Protein backbone atom coordinates (compact mmCIF):
# COMPACT_ATOMS: atom_id res chain seq x y z
CA UNK A 1 0.00 0.00 0.00
CA UNK A 2 1.29 3.40 -0.89
CA UNK A 3 2.45 5.38 2.13
CA UNK A 4 0.30 8.35 1.10
CA UNK A 5 -2.78 6.14 1.03
CA UNK A 6 -2.02 4.94 4.54
CA UNK A 7 -1.44 8.51 5.67
CA UNK A 8 -4.79 9.60 4.24
CA UNK A 9 -6.50 6.64 5.88
CA UNK A 10 -5.20 7.59 9.34
CA UNK A 11 -6.16 11.22 8.88
CA UNK A 12 -9.64 10.21 7.80
CA UNK A 13 -9.99 7.98 10.87
CA UNK A 14 -8.86 10.83 13.10
CA UNK A 15 -11.39 13.22 11.62
CA UNK A 16 -14.11 10.66 12.27
CA UNK A 17 -13.00 10.16 15.86
CA UNK A 18 -12.93 13.91 16.48
CA UNK A 19 -16.52 14.15 15.22
CA UNK A 20 -17.58 11.26 17.46
CA UNK A 21 -15.94 12.88 20.48
CA UNK A 22 -17.55 16.26 19.94
CA UNK A 23 -19.31 17.34 23.13
CA UNK A 24 -17.98 14.52 25.31
CA UNK A 25 -16.45 15.46 28.65
CA UNK A 26 -12.90 14.25 29.45
CA UNK A 27 -14.15 11.69 31.98
CA UNK A 28 -16.53 10.22 29.40
CA UNK A 29 -13.74 9.94 26.83
CA UNK A 30 -11.40 8.33 29.36
CA UNK A 31 -13.99 5.82 30.52
CA UNK A 32 -14.85 4.79 26.98
CA UNK A 33 -11.25 4.67 25.72
CA UNK A 34 -9.93 2.68 28.68
CA UNK A 35 -12.81 0.20 28.57
CA UNK A 36 -12.43 -0.43 24.84
CA UNK A 37 -8.64 -0.52 25.02
CA UNK A 38 -8.63 -3.06 27.86
CA UNK A 39 -10.82 -5.36 25.77
CA UNK A 40 -8.62 -4.83 22.71
CA UNK A 41 -5.43 -5.59 24.66
CA UNK A 42 -6.95 -8.68 26.23
CA UNK A 43 -7.94 -9.95 22.81
CA UNK A 44 -4.37 -9.50 21.54
CA UNK A 45 -2.73 -10.90 24.67
CA UNK A 46 -0.98 -7.61 25.50
CA UNK A 47 -1.94 -7.65 29.15
CA UNK A 48 -3.97 -5.07 31.01
CA UNK A 49 -3.23 -1.38 30.34
CA UNK A 50 -1.03 0.06 33.02
CA UNK A 51 0.15 3.27 34.64
CA UNK A 52 3.94 2.97 34.91
CA UNK A 53 5.34 3.36 38.42
CA UNK A 54 7.35 6.43 37.51
CA UNK A 55 4.35 8.36 36.34
CA UNK A 56 2.50 10.62 36.33
CA UNK A 57 5.53 12.77 36.83
CA UNK A 58 5.93 16.38 36.07
CA UNK A 59 9.27 18.08 35.70
CA UNK B 1 23.77 -2.40 31.41
CA UNK B 2 22.19 0.36 29.34
CA UNK B 3 18.70 1.38 30.30
CA UNK B 4 16.09 0.77 27.67
CA UNK B 5 14.82 3.98 26.12
CA UNK B 6 11.05 4.35 26.27
CA UNK B 7 9.37 4.88 22.93
CA UNK B 8 5.75 5.77 22.29
CA UNK B 9 4.92 4.19 18.94
CA UNK B 10 2.24 6.24 17.21
CA UNK B 11 -0.25 4.50 14.91
CA UNK B 12 1.35 5.57 11.62
CA UNK B 13 4.51 3.64 12.52
CA UNK B 14 2.58 0.43 13.04
CA UNK B 15 0.88 1.07 9.71
CA UNK B 16 4.19 1.54 7.94
CA UNK B 17 5.29 -1.95 8.98
CA UNK B 18 2.79 -3.27 6.47
CA UNK B 19 3.75 -3.09 2.84
CA UNK B 20 4.19 0.66 2.76
CA UNK B 21 5.90 2.06 -0.27
CA UNK B 22 8.46 3.57 -0.58
CA UNK B 23 10.22 0.71 1.19
CA UNK B 24 12.43 2.87 3.40
CA UNK B 25 9.44 3.73 5.60
CA UNK B 26 8.67 0.07 6.06
CA UNK B 27 12.26 -0.94 6.68
CA UNK B 28 12.89 1.77 9.28
CA UNK B 29 9.67 0.95 11.14
CA UNK B 30 10.49 -2.76 11.15
CA UNK B 31 14.04 -2.16 12.25
CA UNK B 32 12.97 0.08 15.12
CA UNK B 33 10.37 -2.41 16.35
CA UNK B 34 12.90 -5.25 16.14
CA UNK B 35 15.17 -3.58 18.71
CA UNK B 36 13.40 -4.77 21.83
CA UNK B 37 16.77 -5.15 23.56
CA UNK B 38 17.34 -1.41 23.34
CA UNK B 39 13.85 0.05 23.47
CA UNK B 40 10.67 -0.44 25.44
CA UNK B 41 7.64 0.26 23.29
CA UNK B 42 4.40 1.82 24.47
CA UNK B 43 0.95 2.34 23.01
CA UNK B 44 -2.13 4.18 24.27
CA UNK B 45 -5.88 3.76 23.88
CA UNK B 46 -5.69 6.18 20.94
CA UNK B 47 -3.44 3.77 19.05
CA UNK B 48 -5.85 0.97 19.90
CA UNK B 49 -8.89 2.95 18.76
CA UNK B 50 -7.29 3.96 15.47
CA UNK B 51 -6.24 0.40 14.69
CA UNK B 52 -9.62 -1.01 15.70
CA UNK B 53 -11.37 1.33 13.29
CA UNK B 54 -9.03 0.70 10.35
CA UNK B 55 -10.37 -1.34 7.42
CA UNK B 56 -10.66 -5.04 8.44
CA UNK B 57 -7.74 -6.34 6.36
CA UNK B 58 -5.39 -3.70 7.70
CA UNK B 59 -6.72 -4.07 11.23
CA UNK B 60 -6.07 -7.80 11.25
CA UNK B 61 -2.49 -7.43 10.09
CA UNK B 62 -1.78 -4.66 12.54
CA UNK B 63 -3.19 -6.69 15.39
CA UNK B 64 -0.87 -9.54 14.45
CA UNK B 65 2.09 -7.15 14.51
CA UNK B 66 1.05 -5.73 17.89
CA UNK B 67 0.81 -9.23 19.35
CA UNK B 68 4.25 -10.03 18.00
CA UNK B 69 5.99 -6.85 19.25
CA UNK B 70 4.04 -6.85 22.53
CA UNK B 71 4.19 -3.13 23.42
CA UNK B 72 3.24 -1.94 26.90
CA UNK B 73 -0.37 -0.65 26.86
CA UNK B 74 -0.86 2.57 28.81
CA UNK B 75 -3.95 3.81 30.58
CA UNK B 76 -5.57 7.04 29.51
CA UNK B 77 -6.20 9.59 32.25
CA UNK B 78 -8.27 12.74 32.47
CA UNK B 79 -5.03 14.71 32.74
CA UNK B 80 -3.95 13.38 29.35
CA UNK B 81 -7.25 14.34 27.73
CA UNK B 82 -7.11 17.79 29.33
CA UNK B 83 -3.49 18.27 28.21
CA UNK B 84 -4.48 17.29 24.67
CA UNK B 85 -7.32 19.80 24.87
CA UNK B 86 -4.84 22.42 25.96
CA UNK B 87 -2.72 21.74 22.86
CA UNK B 88 -5.81 22.16 20.70
CA UNK B 89 -6.92 25.36 22.43
CA UNK B 90 -3.41 26.78 21.95
CA UNK B 91 -3.63 26.01 18.24
CA UNK B 92 -0.81 23.45 18.24
CA UNK B 93 -3.10 20.77 16.80
CA UNK B 94 -6.39 21.35 14.98
CA UNK B 95 -9.51 20.12 16.76
CA UNK B 96 -10.30 17.86 13.82
CA UNK B 97 -7.07 15.97 14.61
CA UNK B 98 -7.51 15.73 18.35
CA UNK B 99 -6.04 12.22 18.29
CA UNK B 100 -2.68 13.68 17.29
CA UNK B 101 -2.80 15.84 20.39
CA UNK B 102 -3.67 12.78 22.48
CA UNK B 103 -0.67 10.85 21.17
CA UNK B 104 1.68 13.66 22.16
CA UNK B 105 -0.08 14.23 25.49
CA UNK B 106 0.23 10.52 26.38
CA UNK B 107 3.96 10.41 25.66
CA UNK B 108 4.46 13.66 27.59
CA UNK B 109 2.39 12.65 30.60
CA UNK B 110 4.14 9.30 30.95
CA UNK B 111 7.60 10.87 30.67
CA UNK B 112 8.61 8.73 27.70
CA UNK B 113 11.94 9.42 25.99
CA UNK B 114 10.70 9.39 22.41
CA UNK B 115 7.56 9.59 20.34
CA UNK B 116 8.08 7.84 16.99
CA UNK B 117 5.68 8.86 14.24
CA UNK B 118 5.31 9.05 10.48
CA UNK B 119 2.67 11.75 10.78
CA UNK B 120 4.63 14.46 9.00
CA UNK B 121 1.58 16.66 8.65
CA UNK B 122 0.87 17.31 12.30
CA UNK B 123 3.33 15.58 14.62
CA UNK B 124 6.85 15.21 13.17
CA UNK B 125 7.37 18.86 12.33
CA UNK B 126 9.85 21.31 13.75
CA UNK B 127 7.16 23.93 14.32
CA UNK B 128 4.99 21.47 16.31
CA UNK B 129 7.95 20.29 18.35
CA UNK B 130 8.70 23.87 19.35
CA UNK B 131 5.09 24.59 20.26
CA UNK B 132 4.68 21.35 22.21
CA UNK B 133 7.87 22.01 24.14
CA UNK B 134 6.79 25.55 24.94
CA UNK B 135 3.34 24.43 26.11
CA UNK B 136 4.70 21.54 28.17
CA UNK B 137 7.27 23.79 29.81
CA UNK B 138 4.59 26.28 30.85
CA UNK B 139 2.25 23.51 32.01
CA UNK B 140 5.01 21.62 33.84
CA UNK B 141 5.14 18.51 31.70
CA UNK B 142 8.05 16.56 30.27
CA UNK B 143 8.51 16.78 26.49
CA UNK B 144 9.46 13.61 24.61
CA UNK B 145 11.75 13.83 21.60
CA UNK B 146 9.44 13.59 18.60
CA UNK B 147 11.02 11.94 15.57
CA UNK B 148 10.51 9.55 12.69
CA UNK B 149 11.63 5.90 12.96
CA UNK B 150 14.60 6.48 10.64
CA UNK B 151 16.23 8.73 13.21
CA UNK B 152 15.83 6.24 16.02
CA UNK B 153 16.23 2.87 14.32
CA UNK B 154 19.98 3.30 13.78
CA UNK B 155 20.79 5.12 17.03
CA UNK B 156 23.23 3.54 19.49
CA UNK B 157 24.22 4.65 22.96
CA UNK B 158 27.65 4.20 24.46
CA UNK B 159 27.82 2.81 27.98
GROMACS .gro file of C-alpha atoms in nm:
model
  218
    1UNK     CA    1   0.000   0.000   0.000
    2UNK     CA    2   0.129   0.340  -0.089
    3UNK     CA    3   0.245   0.538   0.213
    4UNK     CA    4   0.030   0.835   0.110
    5UNK     CA    5  -0.278   0.614   0.103
    6UNK     CA    6  -0.202   0.494   0.454
    7UNK     CA    7  -0.144   0.851   0.567
    8UNK     CA    8  -0.479   0.960   0.424
    9UNK     CA    9  -0.650   0.664   0.588
   10UNK     CA   10  -0.520   0.759   0.934
   11UNK     CA   11  -0.616   1.122   0.888
   12UNK     CA   12  -0.964   1.021   0.780
   13UNK     CA   13  -0.999   0.798   1.087
   14UNK     CA   14  -0.886   1.083   1.310
   15UNK     CA   15  -1.139   1.322   1.162
   16UNK     CA   16  -1.411   1.066   1.227
   17UNK     CA   17  -1.300   1.016   1.586
   18UNK     CA   18  -1.293   1.391   1.648
   19UNK     CA   19  -1.652   1.415   1.522
   20UNK     CA   20  -1.758   1.126   1.746
   21UNK     CA   21  -1.594   1.288   2.048
   22UNK     CA   22  -1.755   1.626   1.994
   23UNK     CA   23  -1.931   1.734   2.313
   24UNK     CA   24  -1.798   1.452   2.531
   25UNK     CA   25  -1.645   1.546   2.865
   26UNK     CA   26  -1.290   1.425   2.945
   27UNK     CA   27  -1.415   1.169   3.198
   28UNK     CA   28  -1.653   1.022   2.940
   29UNK     CA   29  -1.374   0.994   2.683
   30UNK     CA   30  -1.140   0.833   2.936
   31UNK     CA   31  -1.399   0.582   3.052
   32UNK     CA   32  -1.485   0.479   2.698
   33UNK     CA   33  -1.125   0.467   2.572
   34UNK     CA   34  -0.993   0.268   2.868
   35UNK     CA   35  -1.281   0.020   2.857
   36UNK     CA   36  -1.243  -0.043   2.484
   37UNK     CA   37  -0.864  -0.052   2.502
   38UNK     CA   38  -0.863  -0.306   2.786
   39UNK     CA   39  -1.082  -0.536   2.577
   40UNK     CA   40  -0.862  -0.483   2.271
   41UNK     CA   41  -0.543  -0.559   2.466
   42UNK     CA   42  -0.695  -0.868   2.623
   43UNK     CA   43  -0.794  -0.995   2.281
   44UNK     CA   44  -0.437  -0.950   2.154
   45UNK     CA   45  -0.273  -1.090   2.467
   46UNK     CA   46  -0.098  -0.761   2.550
   47UNK     CA   47  -0.194  -0.765   2.915
   48UNK     CA   48  -0.397  -0.507   3.101
   49UNK     CA   49  -0.323  -0.138   3.034
   50UNK     CA   50  -0.103   0.006   3.302
   51UNK     CA   51   0.015   0.327   3.464
   52UNK     CA   52   0.394   0.297   3.491
   53UNK     CA   53   0.534   0.336   3.842
   54UNK     CA   54   0.735   0.643   3.751
   55UNK     CA   55   0.435   0.836   3.634
   56UNK     CA   56   0.250   1.062   3.633
   57UNK     CA   57   0.553   1.277   3.683
   58UNK     CA   58   0.593   1.638   3.607
   59UNK     CA   59   0.927   1.808   3.570
   60UNK     CA   60   2.377  -0.240   3.141
   61UNK     CA   61   2.219   0.036   2.934
   62UNK     CA   62   1.870   0.138   3.030
   63UNK     CA   63   1.609   0.077   2.767
   64UNK     CA   64   1.482   0.398   2.612
   65UNK     CA   65   1.105   0.435   2.627
   66UNK     CA   66   0.937   0.488   2.293
   67UNK     CA   67   0.575   0.577   2.229
   68UNK     CA   68   0.492   0.419   1.894
   69UNK     CA   69   0.224   0.624   1.721
   70UNK     CA   70  -0.025   0.450   1.491
   71UNK     CA   71   0.135   0.557   1.162
   72UNK     CA   72   0.451   0.364   1.252
   73UNK     CA   73   0.258   0.043   1.304
   74UNK     CA   74   0.088   0.107   0.971
   75UNK     CA   75   0.419   0.154   0.794
   76UNK     CA   76   0.529  -0.195   0.898
   77UNK     CA   77   0.279  -0.327   0.647
   78UNK     CA   78   0.375  -0.309   0.284
   79UNK     CA   79   0.419   0.066   0.276
   80UNK     CA   80   0.590   0.206  -0.027
   81UNK     CA   81   0.846   0.357  -0.058
   82UNK     CA   82   1.022   0.071   0.119
   83UNK     CA   83   1.243   0.287   0.340
   84UNK     CA   84   0.944   0.373   0.560
   85UNK     CA   85   0.867   0.007   0.606
   86UNK     CA   86   1.226  -0.094   0.668
   87UNK     CA   87   1.289   0.177   0.928
   88UNK     CA   88   0.967   0.095   1.114
   89UNK     CA   89   1.049  -0.276   1.115
   90UNK     CA   90   1.404  -0.216   1.225
   91UNK     CA   91   1.297   0.008   1.512
   92UNK     CA   92   1.037  -0.241   1.635
   93UNK     CA   93   1.290  -0.525   1.614
   94UNK     CA   94   1.517  -0.358   1.871
   95UNK     CA   95   1.340  -0.477   2.183
   96UNK     CA   96   1.677  -0.515   2.356
   97UNK     CA   97   1.734  -0.141   2.334
   98UNK     CA   98   1.385   0.005   2.347
   99UNK     CA   99   1.067  -0.044   2.544
  100UNK     CA  100   0.764   0.026   2.329
  101UNK     CA  101   0.440   0.182   2.447
  102UNK     CA  102   0.095   0.234   2.301
  103UNK     CA  103  -0.213   0.418   2.427
  104UNK     CA  104  -0.588   0.376   2.388
  105UNK     CA  105  -0.569   0.618   2.094
  106UNK     CA  106  -0.344   0.377   1.905
  107UNK     CA  107  -0.585   0.097   1.990
  108UNK     CA  108  -0.889   0.295   1.876
  109UNK     CA  109  -0.729   0.396   1.547
  110UNK     CA  110  -0.624   0.040   1.469
  111UNK     CA  111  -0.962  -0.101   1.570
  112UNK     CA  112  -1.137   0.133   1.329
  113UNK     CA  113  -0.903   0.070   1.035
  114UNK     CA  114  -1.037  -0.134   0.742
  115UNK     CA  115  -1.066  -0.504   0.844
  116UNK     CA  116  -0.774  -0.634   0.636
  117UNK     CA  117  -0.539  -0.370   0.770
  118UNK     CA  118  -0.672  -0.407   1.123
  119UNK     CA  119  -0.607  -0.780   1.125
  120UNK     CA  120  -0.249  -0.743   1.009
  121UNK     CA  121  -0.178  -0.466   1.254
  122UNK     CA  122  -0.319  -0.669   1.539
  123UNK     CA  123  -0.087  -0.954   1.445
  124UNK     CA  124   0.209  -0.715   1.451
  125UNK     CA  125   0.105  -0.573   1.789
  126UNK     CA  126   0.081  -0.923   1.935
  127UNK     CA  127   0.425  -1.003   1.800
  128UNK     CA  128   0.599  -0.685   1.925
  129UNK     CA  129   0.404  -0.685   2.253
  130UNK     CA  130   0.419  -0.313   2.342
  131UNK     CA  131   0.324  -0.194   2.690
  132UNK     CA  132  -0.037  -0.065   2.686
  133UNK     CA  133  -0.086   0.257   2.881
  134UNK     CA  134  -0.395   0.381   3.058
  135UNK     CA  135  -0.557   0.704   2.951
  136UNK     CA  136  -0.620   0.959   3.225
  137UNK     CA  137  -0.827   1.274   3.247
  138UNK     CA  138  -0.503   1.471   3.274
  139UNK     CA  139  -0.395   1.338   2.935
  140UNK     CA  140  -0.725   1.434   2.773
  141UNK     CA  141  -0.711   1.779   2.933
  142UNK     CA  142  -0.349   1.827   2.821
  143UNK     CA  143  -0.448   1.729   2.467
  144UNK     CA  144  -0.732   1.980   2.487
  145UNK     CA  145  -0.484   2.242   2.596
  146UNK     CA  146  -0.272   2.174   2.286
  147UNK     CA  147  -0.581   2.216   2.070
  148UNK     CA  148  -0.692   2.536   2.243
  149UNK     CA  149  -0.341   2.678   2.195
  150UNK     CA  150  -0.363   2.601   1.824
  151UNK     CA  151  -0.081   2.345   1.824
  152UNK     CA  152  -0.310   2.077   1.680
  153UNK     CA  153  -0.639   2.135   1.498
  154UNK     CA  154  -0.951   2.012   1.676
  155UNK     CA  155  -1.030   1.786   1.382
  156UNK     CA  156  -0.707   1.597   1.461
  157UNK     CA  157  -0.751   1.573   1.835
  158UNK     CA  158  -0.604   1.222   1.829
  159UNK     CA  159  -0.268   1.368   1.729
  160UNK     CA  160  -0.280   1.584   2.039
  161UNK     CA  161  -0.367   1.278   2.248
  162UNK     CA  162  -0.067   1.085   2.117
  163UNK     CA  163   0.168   1.366   2.216
  164UNK     CA  164  -0.008   1.423   2.549
  165UNK     CA  165   0.023   1.052   2.638
  166UNK     CA  166   0.396   1.041   2.566
  167UNK     CA  167   0.446   1.366   2.759
  168UNK     CA  168   0.239   1.265   3.060
  169UNK     CA  169   0.414   0.930   3.095
  170UNK     CA  170   0.760   1.087   3.067
  171UNK     CA  171   0.861   0.873   2.770
  172UNK     CA  172   1.194   0.942   2.599
  173UNK     CA  173   1.070   0.939   2.241
  174UNK     CA  174   0.756   0.959   2.034
  175UNK     CA  175   0.808   0.784   1.699
  176UNK     CA  176   0.568   0.886   1.424
  177UNK     CA  177   0.531   0.905   1.048
  178UNK     CA  178   0.267   1.175   1.078
  179UNK     CA  179   0.463   1.446   0.900
  180UNK     CA  180   0.158   1.666   0.865
  181UNK     CA  181   0.087   1.731   1.230
  182UNK     CA  182   0.333   1.558   1.462
  183UNK     CA  183   0.685   1.521   1.317
  184UNK     CA  184   0.737   1.886   1.233
  185UNK     CA  185   0.985   2.131   1.375
  186UNK     CA  186   0.716   2.393   1.432
  187UNK     CA  187   0.499   2.147   1.631
  188UNK     CA  188   0.795   2.029   1.835
  189UNK     CA  189   0.870   2.387   1.935
  190UNK     CA  190   0.509   2.459   2.026
  191UNK     CA  191   0.468   2.135   2.221
  192UNK     CA  192   0.787   2.201   2.414
  193UNK     CA  193   0.679   2.555   2.494
  194UNK     CA  194   0.334   2.443   2.611
  195UNK     CA  195   0.470   2.154   2.817
  196UNK     CA  196   0.727   2.379   2.981
  197UNK     CA  197   0.459   2.628   3.085
  198UNK     CA  198   0.225   2.351   3.201
  199UNK     CA  199   0.501   2.162   3.384
  200UNK     CA  200   0.514   1.851   3.170
  201UNK     CA  201   0.805   1.656   3.027
  202UNK     CA  202   0.851   1.678   2.649
  203UNK     CA  203   0.946   1.361   2.461
  204UNK     CA  204   1.175   1.383   2.160
  205UNK     CA  205   0.944   1.359   1.860
  206UNK     CA  206   1.102   1.194   1.557
  207UNK     CA  207   1.051   0.955   1.269
  208UNK     CA  208   1.163   0.590   1.296
  209UNK     CA  209   1.460   0.648   1.064
  210UNK     CA  210   1.623   0.873   1.321
  211UNK     CA  211   1.583   0.624   1.602
  212UNK     CA  212   1.623   0.287   1.432
  213UNK     CA  213   1.998   0.330   1.378
  214UNK     CA  214   2.079   0.512   1.703
  215UNK     CA  215   2.323   0.354   1.949
  216UNK     CA  216   2.422   0.465   2.296
  217UNK     CA  217   2.765   0.420   2.446
  218UNK     CA  218   2.782   0.281   2.798
   0.00000   0.00000   0.00000
